[in-house]
Coordinates of C-alpha atoms in Angstrom, one line a residue:
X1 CA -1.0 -10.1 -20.0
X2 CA -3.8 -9.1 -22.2
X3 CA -2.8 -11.5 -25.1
X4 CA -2.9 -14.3 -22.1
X5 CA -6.3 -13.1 -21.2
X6 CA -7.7 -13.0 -24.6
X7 CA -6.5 -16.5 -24.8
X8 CA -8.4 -18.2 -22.2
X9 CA -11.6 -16.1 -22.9
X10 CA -11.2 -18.1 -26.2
X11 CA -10.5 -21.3 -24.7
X12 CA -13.8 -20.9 -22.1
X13 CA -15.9 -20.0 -25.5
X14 CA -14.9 -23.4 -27.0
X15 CA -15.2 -25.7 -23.9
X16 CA -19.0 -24.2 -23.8
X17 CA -19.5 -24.7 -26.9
X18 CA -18.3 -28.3 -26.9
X19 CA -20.8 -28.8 -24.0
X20 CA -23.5 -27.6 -25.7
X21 CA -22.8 -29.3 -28.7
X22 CA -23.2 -32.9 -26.4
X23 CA -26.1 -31.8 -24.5
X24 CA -27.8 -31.0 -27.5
X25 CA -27.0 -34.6 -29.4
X26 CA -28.1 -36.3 -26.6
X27 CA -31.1 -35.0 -26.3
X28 CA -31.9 -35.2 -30.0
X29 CA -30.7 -39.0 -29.8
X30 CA -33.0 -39.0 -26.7
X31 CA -36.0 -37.8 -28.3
X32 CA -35.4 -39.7 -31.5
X33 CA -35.1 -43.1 -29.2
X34 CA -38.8 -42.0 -27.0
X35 CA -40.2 -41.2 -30.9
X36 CA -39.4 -44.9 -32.3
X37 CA -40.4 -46.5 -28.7
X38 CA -43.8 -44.5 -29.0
X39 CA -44.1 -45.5 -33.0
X40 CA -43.8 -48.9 -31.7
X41 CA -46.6 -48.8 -29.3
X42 CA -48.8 -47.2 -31.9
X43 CA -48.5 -49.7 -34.3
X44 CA -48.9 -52.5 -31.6
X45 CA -52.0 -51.1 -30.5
X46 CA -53.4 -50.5 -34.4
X47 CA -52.4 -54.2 -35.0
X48 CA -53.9 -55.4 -31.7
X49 CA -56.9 -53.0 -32.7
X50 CA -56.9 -54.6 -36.1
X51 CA -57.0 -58.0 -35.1
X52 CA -60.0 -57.5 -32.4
X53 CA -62.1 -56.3 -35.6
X54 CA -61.1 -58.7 -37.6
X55 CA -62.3 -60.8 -34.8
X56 CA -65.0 -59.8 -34.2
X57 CA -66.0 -59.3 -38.1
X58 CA -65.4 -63.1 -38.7
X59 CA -68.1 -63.9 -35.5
X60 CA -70.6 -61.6 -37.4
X61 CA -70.5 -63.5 -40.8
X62 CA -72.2 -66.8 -40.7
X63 CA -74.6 -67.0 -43.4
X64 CA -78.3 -65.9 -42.5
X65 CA -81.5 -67.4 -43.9
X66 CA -84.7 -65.8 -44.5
X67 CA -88.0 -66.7 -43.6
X68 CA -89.6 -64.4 -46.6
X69 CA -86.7 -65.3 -49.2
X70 CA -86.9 -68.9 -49.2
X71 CA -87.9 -71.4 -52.2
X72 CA -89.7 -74.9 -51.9
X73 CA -86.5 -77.0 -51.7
X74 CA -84.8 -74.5 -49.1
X75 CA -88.1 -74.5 -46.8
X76 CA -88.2 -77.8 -46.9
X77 CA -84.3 -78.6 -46.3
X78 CA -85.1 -75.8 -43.2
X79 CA -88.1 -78.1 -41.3
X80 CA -86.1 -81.1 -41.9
X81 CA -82.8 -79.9 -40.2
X82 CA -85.3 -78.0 -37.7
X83 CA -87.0 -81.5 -37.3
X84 CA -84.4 -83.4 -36.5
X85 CA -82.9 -81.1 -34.3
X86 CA -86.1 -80.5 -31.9
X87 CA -87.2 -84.2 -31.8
X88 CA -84.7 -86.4 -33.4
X89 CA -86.4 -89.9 -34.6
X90 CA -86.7 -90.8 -37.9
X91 CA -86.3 -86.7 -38.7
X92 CA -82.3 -87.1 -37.7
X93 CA -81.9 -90.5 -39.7
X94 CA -83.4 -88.5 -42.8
X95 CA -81.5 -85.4 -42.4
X96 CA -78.3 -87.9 -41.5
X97 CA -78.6 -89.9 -44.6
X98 CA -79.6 -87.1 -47.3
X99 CA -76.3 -85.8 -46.1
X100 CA -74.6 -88.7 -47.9
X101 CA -77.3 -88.6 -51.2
X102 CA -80.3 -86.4 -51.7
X103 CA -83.2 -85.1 -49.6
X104 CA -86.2 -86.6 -51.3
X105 CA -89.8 -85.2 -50.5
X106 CA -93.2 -87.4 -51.7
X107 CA -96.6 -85.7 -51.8
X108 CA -99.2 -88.3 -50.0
X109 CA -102.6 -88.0 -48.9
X110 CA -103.6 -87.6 -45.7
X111 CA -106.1 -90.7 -46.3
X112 CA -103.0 -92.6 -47.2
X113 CA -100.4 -91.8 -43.9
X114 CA -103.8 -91.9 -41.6
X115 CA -103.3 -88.5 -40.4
X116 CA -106.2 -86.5 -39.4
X117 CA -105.6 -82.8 -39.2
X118 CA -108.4 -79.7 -40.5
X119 CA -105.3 -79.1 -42.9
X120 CA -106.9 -79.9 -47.0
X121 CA -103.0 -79.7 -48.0
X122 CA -100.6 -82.3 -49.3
X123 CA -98.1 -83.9 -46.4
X124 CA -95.3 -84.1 -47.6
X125 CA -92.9 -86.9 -46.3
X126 CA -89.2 -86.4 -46.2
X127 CA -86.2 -89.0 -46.8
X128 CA -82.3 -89.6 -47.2
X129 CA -82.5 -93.4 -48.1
X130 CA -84.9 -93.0 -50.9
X131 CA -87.5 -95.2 -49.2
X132 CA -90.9 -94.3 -47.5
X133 CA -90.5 -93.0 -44.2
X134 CA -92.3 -91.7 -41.0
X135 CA -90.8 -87.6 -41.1
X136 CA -93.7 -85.6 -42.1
X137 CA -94.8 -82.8 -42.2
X138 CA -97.6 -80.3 -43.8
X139 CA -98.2 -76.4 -44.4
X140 CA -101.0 -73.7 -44.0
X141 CA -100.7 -70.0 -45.4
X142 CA -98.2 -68.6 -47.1
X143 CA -94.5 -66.4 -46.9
X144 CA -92.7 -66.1 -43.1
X145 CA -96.3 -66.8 -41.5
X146 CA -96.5 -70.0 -42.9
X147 CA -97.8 -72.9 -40.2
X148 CA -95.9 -75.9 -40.3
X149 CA -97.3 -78.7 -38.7
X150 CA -94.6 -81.6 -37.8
X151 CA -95.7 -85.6 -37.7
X152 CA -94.0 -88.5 -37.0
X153 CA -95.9 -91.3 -38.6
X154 CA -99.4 -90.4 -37.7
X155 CA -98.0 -88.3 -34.9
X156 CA -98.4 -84.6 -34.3
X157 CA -95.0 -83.5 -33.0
X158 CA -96.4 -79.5 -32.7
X159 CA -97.1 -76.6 -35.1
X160 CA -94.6 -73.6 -35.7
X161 CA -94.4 -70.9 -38.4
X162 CA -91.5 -71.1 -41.1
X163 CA -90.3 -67.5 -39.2
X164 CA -89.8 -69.1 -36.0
X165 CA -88.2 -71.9 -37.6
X166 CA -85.7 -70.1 -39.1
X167 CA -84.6 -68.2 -36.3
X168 CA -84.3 -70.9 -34.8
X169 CA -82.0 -72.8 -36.9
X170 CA -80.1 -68.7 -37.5
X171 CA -79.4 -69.3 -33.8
X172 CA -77.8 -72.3 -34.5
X173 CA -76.2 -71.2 -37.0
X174 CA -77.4 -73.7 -39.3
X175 CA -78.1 -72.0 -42.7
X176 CA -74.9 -73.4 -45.0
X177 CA -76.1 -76.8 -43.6
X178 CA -79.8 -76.1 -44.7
X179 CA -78.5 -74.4 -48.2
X180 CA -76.7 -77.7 -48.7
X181 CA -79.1 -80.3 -48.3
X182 CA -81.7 -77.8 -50.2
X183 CA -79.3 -78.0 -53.2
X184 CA -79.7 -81.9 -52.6
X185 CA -83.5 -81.8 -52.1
X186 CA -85.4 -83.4 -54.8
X187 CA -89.9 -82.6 -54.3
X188 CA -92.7 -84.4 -55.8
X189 CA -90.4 -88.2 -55.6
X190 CA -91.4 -91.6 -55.4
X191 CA -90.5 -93.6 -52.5
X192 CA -90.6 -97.3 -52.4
X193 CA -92.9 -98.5 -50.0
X194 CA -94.9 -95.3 -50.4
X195 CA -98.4 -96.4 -50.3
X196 CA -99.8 -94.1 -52.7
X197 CA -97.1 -94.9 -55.1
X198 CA -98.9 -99.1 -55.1
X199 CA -102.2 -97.6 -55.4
X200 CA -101.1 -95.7 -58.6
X201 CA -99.2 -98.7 -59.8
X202 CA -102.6 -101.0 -59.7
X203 CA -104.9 -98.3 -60.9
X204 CA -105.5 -97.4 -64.8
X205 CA -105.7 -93.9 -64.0
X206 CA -101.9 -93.4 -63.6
X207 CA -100.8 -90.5 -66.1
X208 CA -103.6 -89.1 -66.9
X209 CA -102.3 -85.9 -67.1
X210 CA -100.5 -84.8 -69.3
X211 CA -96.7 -84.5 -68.5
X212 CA -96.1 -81.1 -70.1
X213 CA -98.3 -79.6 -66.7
X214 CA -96.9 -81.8 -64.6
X215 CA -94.2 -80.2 -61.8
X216 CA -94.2 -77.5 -59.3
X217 CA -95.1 -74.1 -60.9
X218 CA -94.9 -70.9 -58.9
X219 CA -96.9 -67.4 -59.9
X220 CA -97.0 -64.0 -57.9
X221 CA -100.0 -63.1 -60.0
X222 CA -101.4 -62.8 -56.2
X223 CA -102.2 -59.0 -56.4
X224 CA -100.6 -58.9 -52.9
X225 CA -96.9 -60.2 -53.8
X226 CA -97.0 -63.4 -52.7
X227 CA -96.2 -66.6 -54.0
X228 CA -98.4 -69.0 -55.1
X229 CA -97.5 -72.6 -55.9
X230 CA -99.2 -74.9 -58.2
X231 CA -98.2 -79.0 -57.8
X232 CA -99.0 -81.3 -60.4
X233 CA -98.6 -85.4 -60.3
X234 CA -99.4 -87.4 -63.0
X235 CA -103.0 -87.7 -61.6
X236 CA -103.1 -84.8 -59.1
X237 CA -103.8 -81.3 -58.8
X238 CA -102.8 -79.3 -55.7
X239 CA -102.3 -75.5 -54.7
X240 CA -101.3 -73.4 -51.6
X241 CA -104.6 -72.0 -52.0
X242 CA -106.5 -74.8 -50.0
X243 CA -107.0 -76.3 -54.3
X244 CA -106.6 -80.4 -54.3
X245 CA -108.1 -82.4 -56.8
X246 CA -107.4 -86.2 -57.5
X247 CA -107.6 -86.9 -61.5
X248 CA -109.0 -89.7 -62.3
X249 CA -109.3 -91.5 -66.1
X250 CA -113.1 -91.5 -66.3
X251 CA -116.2 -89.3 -65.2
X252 CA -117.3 -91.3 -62.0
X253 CA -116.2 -91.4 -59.0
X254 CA -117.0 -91.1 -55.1
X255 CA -114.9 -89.2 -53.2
X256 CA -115.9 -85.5 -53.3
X257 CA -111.9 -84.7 -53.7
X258 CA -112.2 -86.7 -57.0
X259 CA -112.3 -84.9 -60.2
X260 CA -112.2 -85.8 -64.2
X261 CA -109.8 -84.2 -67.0
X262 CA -110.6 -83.0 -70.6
X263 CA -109.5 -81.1 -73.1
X264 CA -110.7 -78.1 -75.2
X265 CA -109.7 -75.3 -76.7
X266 CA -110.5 -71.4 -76.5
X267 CA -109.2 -68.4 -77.9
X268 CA -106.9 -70.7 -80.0
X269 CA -105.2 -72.2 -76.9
X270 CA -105.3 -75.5 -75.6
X271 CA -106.6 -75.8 -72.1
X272 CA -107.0 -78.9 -70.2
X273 CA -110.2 -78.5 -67.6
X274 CA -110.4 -80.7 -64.4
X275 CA -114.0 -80.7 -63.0
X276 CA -115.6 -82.6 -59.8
X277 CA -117.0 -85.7 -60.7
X278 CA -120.9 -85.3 -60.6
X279 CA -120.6 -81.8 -62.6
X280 CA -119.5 -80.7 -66.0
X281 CA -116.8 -78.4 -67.5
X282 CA -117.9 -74.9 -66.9
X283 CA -118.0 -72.6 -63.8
X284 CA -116.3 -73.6 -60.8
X285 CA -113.4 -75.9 -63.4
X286 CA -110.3 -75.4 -63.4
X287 CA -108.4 -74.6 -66.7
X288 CA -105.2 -75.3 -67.0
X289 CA -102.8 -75.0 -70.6
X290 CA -99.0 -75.4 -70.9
X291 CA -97.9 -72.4 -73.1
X292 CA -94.6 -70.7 -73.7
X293 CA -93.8 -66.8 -72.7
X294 CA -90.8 -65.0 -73.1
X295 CA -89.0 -68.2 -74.3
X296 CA -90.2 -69.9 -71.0
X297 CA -92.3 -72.8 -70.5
X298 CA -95.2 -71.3 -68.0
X299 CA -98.8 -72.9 -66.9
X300 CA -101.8 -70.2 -67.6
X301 CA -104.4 -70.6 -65.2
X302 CA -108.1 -69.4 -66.7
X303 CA -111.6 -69.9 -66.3
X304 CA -114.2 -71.0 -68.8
X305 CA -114.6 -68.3 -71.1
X306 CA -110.5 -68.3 -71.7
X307 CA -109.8 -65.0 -68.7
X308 CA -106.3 -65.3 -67.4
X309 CA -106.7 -65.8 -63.6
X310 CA -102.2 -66.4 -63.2
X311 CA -99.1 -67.6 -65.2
X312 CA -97.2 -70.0 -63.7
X313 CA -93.1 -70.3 -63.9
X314 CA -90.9 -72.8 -63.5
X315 CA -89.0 -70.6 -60.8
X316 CA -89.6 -68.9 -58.1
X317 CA -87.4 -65.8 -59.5
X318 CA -89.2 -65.7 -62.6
X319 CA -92.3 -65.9 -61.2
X320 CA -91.2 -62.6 -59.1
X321 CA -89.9 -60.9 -62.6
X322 CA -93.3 -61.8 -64.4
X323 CA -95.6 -60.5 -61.5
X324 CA -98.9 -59.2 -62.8
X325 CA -97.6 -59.0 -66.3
X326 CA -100.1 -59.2 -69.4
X327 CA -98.8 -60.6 -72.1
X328 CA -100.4 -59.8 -75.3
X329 CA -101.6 -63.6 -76.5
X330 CA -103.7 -63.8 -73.7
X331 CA -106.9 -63.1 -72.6
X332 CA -107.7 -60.7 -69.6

């Protein structure tokens, strides 16, 4: 009776054992099997996560312009898209066909497009077909503040600063097509049927300067920062500083804005001075020499007695690198 006893004591042990031994597995399996589900969800929510940044990273990155980072051929690209957003006309056909070819800008006279404005500066007339057209435009002041003054023929569309420009055409999201066309932009061209280009044609004072100072030089010998720009044609002179002078072969003229070029030297460099006609080289000239600094062709800017006012540079960048630099063959 005991040895029976001692039996089924045993054989209780085992069957709770047994029992147990299942509950046990099936909760492990069950908490292994609520583990993976959760793991799931986690990594559905991290890649749901990851793609709503993603997201919202690719809305963040259009390309931005800036209003105080901007060269000559990228403001101008900027007023002509801007242009022929705001008023179409002849601004969209030019901003249409320099798509296809190149975004050319003349420097004309305001005597010669008939516009009347208290701006002394160039206008500048913008085309895609190579050809003169009625899109212009012309500028006041200098960096993010500068005025902008939009024409159509002899038409004054409005005036708007290059900041408000830009965040306009930021809004639109319109920089990689202004970056484009500026790569495209050619300044200071010839357009057929440009009226000053026949005058120059008929008139024996075409070149008469010198083609080593012609182009668009740029110097931030400002004292402030700022960029300066110096334009010169084949027989004219013209500055952001309110400077215009037109060159002409011989010492007479009539027009105040007339002026006369000749050539001297001092301090062992070559300067050419343009004068007003009526005066003579001296106070009040402009001296201008091409010259060579740190293996770069540059313009120096002085006045009579051979004083560096500015250097000029061919870029924008190196005008930037070279600010307020004296360099040791010239005179300050």
């Amino acid at each position: 009776m005991k040895h029976k006893l001692t039996v089924l004591v045993a054989i209780s042990a085992a069957l709770t054992l047994a029992g147990c031994s299942q509950t046990t597995q099936s909760n492990t399996q069950s908490s292994q099997s609520s583990q993976s589900k959760t793991s799931k969800v986690a990594k559905n929510s991290s890649d749901n996560s990851n793609t709503s940044t993603s997201s919202s990273k690719n809305k963040d990155t259009y390309t931005k312009l800036s209003a105080s980072k901007m060269d000559y051929k990228t403001t101008a690209s900027a007023i002509a898209v801007y242009a022929a957003q705001k008023y179409g006309d002849t601004w969209e056909i030019a901003v249409n066909a320099a798509k296809q070819g190149n975004l050319g800008v003349a420097f004309r006279s305001k005597d010669a497009t008939g516009i009347t404005s208290d701006n002394d500066g160039y206008v500048y007339e913008v085309s895609g077909t190579g050809k003169s057209s009625n899109a212009r435009y012309m500028l006041a002041g200098d960096g993010a503040d500068k005025q902008v003054t939009i024409f159509v023929k002899q038409r004054n569309l409005g005036t708007t600063s290059l900041k408000d420009i830009v965040a306009y055409l930021n809004q639109k999201n319109d920089a990689d097509l202004v970056k484009q066309l500026a790569e495209k932009t050619q300044l200071n061209v010839k357009l057929a049927g440009n009226e000053d280009t026949q005058k120059t044609t008929n008139n024996s004072s075409a070149s008469v300067i010198p083609s080593s100072l012609q182009g668009t030089w740029y110097t931030a010998d400002t004292g402030n920062g700022n960029i300066d720009t110096l334009t010169v044609t084949d027989n004219k002179i013209n500055d952001e500083a309110g400077f215009s002078m037109n060159v002409k072969a011989k010492t007479s003229g009539s027009s105040t804005s007339d002026g006369y070029m000749k050539q001297t030297t001092i301090n062992g460099i070559s300067f050419y001075s343009f004068t007003n006609m009526g005066q003579t080289p001296g106070q009040g000239s402009t001296y201008l020499a091409p010259h060579t600094e740190d293996d770069q062709s540059v313009i120096v800017s002085a006045n009579s007695n051979g004083r560096t006012n500015a250097v000029y540079w061919k870029s924008e960048a190196l005008a930037k690198k070279n600010s307020n630099k004296q360099f040791s063959d010239l005179k300050y």
